[in-house]
Short mmCIF file of C-alpha atoms in Angstrom, two decimals:
data_model
loop_
_atom_site.label_atom_id
_atom_site.label_comp_id
_atom_site.label_asym_id
_atom_site.label_seq_id
_atom_site.Cartn_x
_atom_site.Cartn_y
_atom_site.Cartn_z
CA MET A 1 21.85 -9.64 -8.16
CA THR A 2 20.54 -6.27 -7.98
CA THR A 3 16.88 -5.63 -6.20
CA THR A 4 15.32 -4.79 -9.14
CA GLN A 5 16.73 -7.62 -11.04
CA GLN A 6 15.70 -10.08 -8.21
CA TYR A 7 11.84 -8.52 -8.67
CA LEU A 8 12.07 -9.48 -12.65
CA GLN A 9 12.58 -12.86 -12.48
CA PRO A 10 9.89 -15.19 -14.32
CA ASN A 11 8.24 -15.94 -11.12
CA TYR A 12 7.57 -12.35 -10.78
CA VAL A 13 7.00 -10.59 -14.09
CA ASN A 14 4.59 -11.92 -16.81
CA SER A 15 6.60 -12.24 -19.61
CA SER A 16 3.51 -11.98 -21.85
CA LEU A 17 2.87 -8.05 -20.75
CA PRO A 18 3.76 -5.68 -23.52
CA SER A 19 6.79 -3.18 -23.14
CA TYR A 20 6.44 0.43 -22.29
CA TYR A 21 8.03 2.88 -23.19
CA PRO A 22 7.34 6.78 -23.27
CA ASN A 23 4.50 8.02 -25.92
CA SER A 24 3.50 4.58 -25.92
CA ALA A 25 0.45 2.76 -24.79
CA PHE A 26 0.29 0.53 -21.49
CA ASP A 27 -2.38 -1.38 -19.95
CA THR A 28 -5.17 0.49 -18.62
CA VAL A 29 -6.10 -2.18 -15.48
CA ASP A 30 -8.96 -1.49 -13.24
CA ASP A 31 -7.42 -2.67 -10.31
CA TYR A 32 -4.12 -0.85 -9.15
CA ARG A 33 -2.71 -4.33 -7.99
CA ALA A 34 -2.29 -5.37 -11.85
CA LEU A 35 0.29 -2.60 -12.26
CA ALA A 36 3.37 -4.22 -10.04
CA PRO A 37 4.27 -6.71 -13.12
CA GLN A 38 4.19 -3.25 -15.53
CA PHE A 39 6.13 -1.12 -13.28
CA ALA A 40 8.59 -4.10 -12.91
CA VAL A 41 9.02 -4.13 -16.95
CA LEU A 42 9.00 -0.68 -17.10
CA SER A 43 11.95 -0.19 -14.57
CA HIS A 44 13.62 -3.31 -16.98
CA GLU A 45 13.32 -2.15 -20.02
CA ASP A 46 13.62 1.65 -19.61
CA ARG A 47 16.67 2.37 -18.50
CA ALA A 48 15.85 6.37 -17.82
CA PHE A 49 13.25 5.30 -15.64
CA GLY A 50 15.34 2.87 -13.90
CA LYS A 51 18.21 5.03 -12.95
CA ILE A 52 15.22 7.43 -11.27
CA ILE A 53 13.85 4.97 -8.83
CA LYS A 54 15.63 3.89 -5.50
CA SER A 55 14.82 0.20 -3.91
CA HIS A 56 14.02 0.05 -0.11
CA ARG A 57 13.44 -3.13 2.07
CA TYR A 58 11.20 -2.76 5.26
CA GLY A 59 10.04 -5.58 7.40
CA ALA A 60 6.84 -6.15 9.26
CA GLY A 61 5.65 -3.01 11.56
CA ASP A 62 8.32 -0.71 10.20
CA VAL A 63 7.35 2.98 9.15
CA ILE A 64 8.15 3.24 5.87
CA ALA A 65 6.95 7.05 5.43
CA THR A 66 5.17 9.97 7.37
CA TYR A 67 3.77 12.88 5.96
CA ASP A 68 6.82 14.63 5.98
CA ASP A 69 8.65 12.01 3.97
CA LEU A 70 5.88 12.30 1.29
CA THR A 71 6.79 15.80 0.53
CA HIS A 72 10.31 14.66 -0.61
CA ASP A 73 9.21 11.25 -2.39
CA VAL A 74 6.52 9.55 -3.81
CA LEU A 75 6.28 5.62 -3.46
CA ILE A 76 5.80 2.72 -5.52
CA LEU A 77 4.98 -0.66 -3.60
CA ILE A 78 6.51 -3.25 -5.49
CA LYS A 79 6.61 -6.12 -2.89
CA GLY A 80 4.45 -6.96 0.19
CA ARG A 81 1.43 -5.16 2.19
CA VAL A 82 1.40 -1.71 3.61
CA ASN A 83 -1.03 -0.28 6.03
CA LEU A 84 -2.14 3.70 5.97
CA VAL A 85 -2.74 4.38 9.63
CA TRP A 86 -3.99 7.58 11.43
CA ARG A 87 -2.60 7.91 15.02
CA ASN A 88 -4.22 10.51 17.44
CA GLU A 89 -1.73 11.82 19.58
CA ILE A 90 -3.85 12.90 21.99
CA VAL A 91 -5.26 10.10 23.47
CA GLY A 92 -2.19 7.66 21.94
CA ARG A 93 -4.86 5.49 19.56
CA GLN A 94 -4.32 4.62 16.07
CA LEU A 95 -6.96 3.51 13.38
CA VAL A 96 -5.99 1.83 9.97
CA MET A 97 -7.35 3.87 7.27
CA SER A 98 -6.68 1.57 4.57
CA MET A 99 -4.24 -1.31 3.54
CA LEU A 100 -2.50 -1.59 0.15
CA GLU A 101 -0.95 -3.96 -1.88
CA PRO A 102 1.63 -3.97 -4.70
CA GLY A 103 0.95 -1.43 -7.55
CA ALA A 104 -0.18 1.25 -5.24
CA VAL A 105 1.53 4.53 -5.68
CA LEU A 106 1.56 6.74 -2.79
CA ASN A 107 1.94 10.85 -2.44
CA GLN A 108 1.45 13.40 -0.02
CA GLN A 109 -1.85 13.67 -0.89
CA HIS A 110 -2.86 10.07 0.41
CA LEU A 111 -1.67 11.22 4.13
CA SER A 112 -2.95 13.64 6.37
CA THR A 113 -1.69 15.88 9.26
CA THR A 114 -3.55 17.91 12.13
CA ASN A 115 -2.62 19.49 15.36
CA ARG A 116 -4.35 16.07 16.49
CA GLY A 117 -2.52 13.60 15.26
CA SER A 118 -1.30 12.45 11.47
CA GLN A 119 -0.63 9.58 9.18
CA PHE A 120 2.07 7.24 8.42
CA VAL A 121 2.65 4.13 6.04
CA GLU A 122 3.30 1.09 7.91
CA ALA A 123 4.51 -2.41 6.43
CA VAL A 124 2.16 -5.37 7.39
CA GLU A 125 5.10 -7.88 5.92
CA ASP A 126 8.25 -7.69 4.52
CA CYS A 127 7.94 -4.86 1.98
CA VAL A 128 9.98 -3.34 -1.51
CA VAL A 129 8.73 -0.08 -1.88
CA TRP A 130 10.90 2.07 -4.57
CA SER A 131 10.97 6.16 -4.41
CA ILE A 132 11.08 8.67 -6.80
CA PRO A 133 11.64 12.52 -5.96
CA SER A 134 8.64 14.04 -5.88
CA SER A 135 10.74 17.30 -7.67
CA GLN A 136 10.70 15.20 -10.46
CA ILE A 137 7.30 13.68 -10.55
CA GLU A 138 5.37 15.94 -12.48
CA ASP A 139 7.87 15.58 -15.61
CA LEU A 140 7.61 12.04 -14.96
CA ILE A 141 4.10 11.63 -14.98
CA THR A 142 4.25 13.44 -18.46
CA ARG A 143 6.42 10.88 -19.97
CA TYR A 144 4.83 7.80 -17.97
CA PRO A 145 1.50 7.75 -17.85
CA ILE A 146 1.31 4.72 -15.87
CA LEU A 147 2.06 6.80 -12.82
CA SER A 148 -1.02 8.86 -12.87
CA TRP A 149 -3.04 5.93 -13.78
CA GLY A 150 -1.97 4.11 -10.37
CA LEU A 151 -2.24 7.41 -8.29
CA LEU A 152 -6.21 7.25 -9.47
CA GLN A 153 -6.29 3.84 -9.08
CA THR A 154 -4.53 3.56 -5.73
CA TYR A 155 -7.07 6.95 -4.58
CA ALA A 156 -10.06 4.91 -5.76
CA ALA A 157 -9.32 1.82 -3.93
CA ARG A 158 -8.83 3.97 -0.47
CA LEU A 159 -11.99 5.30 -1.47
CA LEU A 160 -13.61 1.69 -1.43
CA GLN A 161 -12.40 0.62 1.44
CA VAL A 162 -13.60 3.77 3.40
CA GLU A 163 -16.59 2.98 1.68
CA ASP A 164 -16.96 -0.60 3.10
CA HIS A 165 -15.65 0.50 6.88
CA MET A 166 -18.69 2.91 7.01
CA GLU A 167 -20.91 0.52 5.95
CA ALA A 168 -19.89 -2.24 8.41
CA VAL A 169 -19.77 0.13 11.32
CA THR A 170 -23.19 1.83 10.50
CA CYS A 171 -24.84 -2.25 9.82
CA LYS A 172 -22.47 -4.94 11.46
CA LYS A 173 -22.26 -5.74 14.93
CA LEU A 174 -18.36 -6.02 15.86
CA PRO A 175 -18.24 -9.73 16.16
CA GLU A 176 -19.08 -9.87 12.52
CA ARG A 177 -16.34 -7.35 11.74
CA VAL A 178 -13.79 -9.02 13.46
CA ALA A 179 -14.50 -12.31 11.80
CA GLU A 180 -14.51 -10.37 8.66
CA LEU A 181 -11.22 -8.92 9.42
CA LEU A 182 -9.63 -12.37 10.16
CA LEU A 183 -11.08 -13.79 6.72
CA ALA A 184 -9.51 -10.89 5.08
CA LEU A 185 -6.00 -11.21 6.64
CA ASP A 186 -6.00 -14.66 6.28
CA HIS A 187 -3.54 -15.63 3.12
CA ASN A 188 -2.33 -18.40 3.82
CA GLU A 189 -3.62 -21.85 2.17
CA ASP A 190 -3.73 -23.98 5.51
CA GLY A 191 -5.90 -21.26 7.24
CA MET A 192 -3.45 -20.29 10.03
CA LEU A 193 -3.36 -16.93 10.51
CA GLU A 194 0.34 -15.66 11.59
CA GLY A 195 1.69 -12.58 12.61
CA VAL A 196 -1.59 -10.83 13.80
CA SER A 197 -2.10 -8.99 17.41
CA HIS A 198 -5.43 -8.38 19.24
CA GLN A 199 -3.53 -4.56 18.93
CA MET A 200 -3.40 -4.95 15.22
CA LEU A 201 -7.50 -6.17 15.23
CA ALA A 202 -8.14 -3.31 17.18
CA ASP A 203 -6.37 -0.63 15.09
CA HIS A 204 -8.02 -2.07 11.92
CA LEU A 205 -11.59 -1.97 13.37
CA GLY A 206 -11.12 1.46 15.32
CA THR A 207 -11.85 -0.14 18.85
CA TYR A 208 -9.69 -1.14 22.12
CA ARG A 209 -7.76 -4.61 22.30
CA GLU A 210 -9.49 -5.59 25.13
CA THR A 211 -12.99 -5.40 23.18
CA VAL A 212 -11.49 -8.04 20.40
CA SER A 213 -9.76 -9.55 23.35
CA SER A 214 -13.04 -10.37 24.77
CA ILE A 215 -14.86 -11.42 21.47
CA LEU A 216 -12.35 -13.74 20.57
CA ARG A 217 -12.05 -15.95 23.86
#
């Protein structure tokens, strides 16, 4: 079974979703996370699109793409969560700018690079990512509007996260922000948070690991 076929099984794709073909309508959702099943349906029912995409697997902590990588490819997150991370090369610190979920569409404009540092995409957990050559993306966006909609929705989600982060930094004390982050990262029904280090929390909050450790003692 191919990777694409695996993620087209009934437990992943809602069979009630409408098929999407070039020049036809698709569901214009308000949350990019609802796009992942539509991408799967599209790749399954439109062979031309299915031949263009390449599927990749990554484990937690793997660097999925750098700024330079996204000059060549546009990425579609199909399974798992990723962080957009800024690393300051001068002081060796990094900050999680955004966390994105399946349905996100990423191109080079989502990352930045300067003399002081650069951004990269890092897997939070096991991920499946599709890549599309950047050289073909303009033509594909014309043929498949769902791609441009995914880009716009991903931008919107990132903007909301930045606004929330700015509000939290301005109005909330660090212990409260730590508690909120722990709740946001908890996806287990038993309430057990696994695979999250003090350094990871510090990267999300823009502080030092020692500061987080002292709060959690």
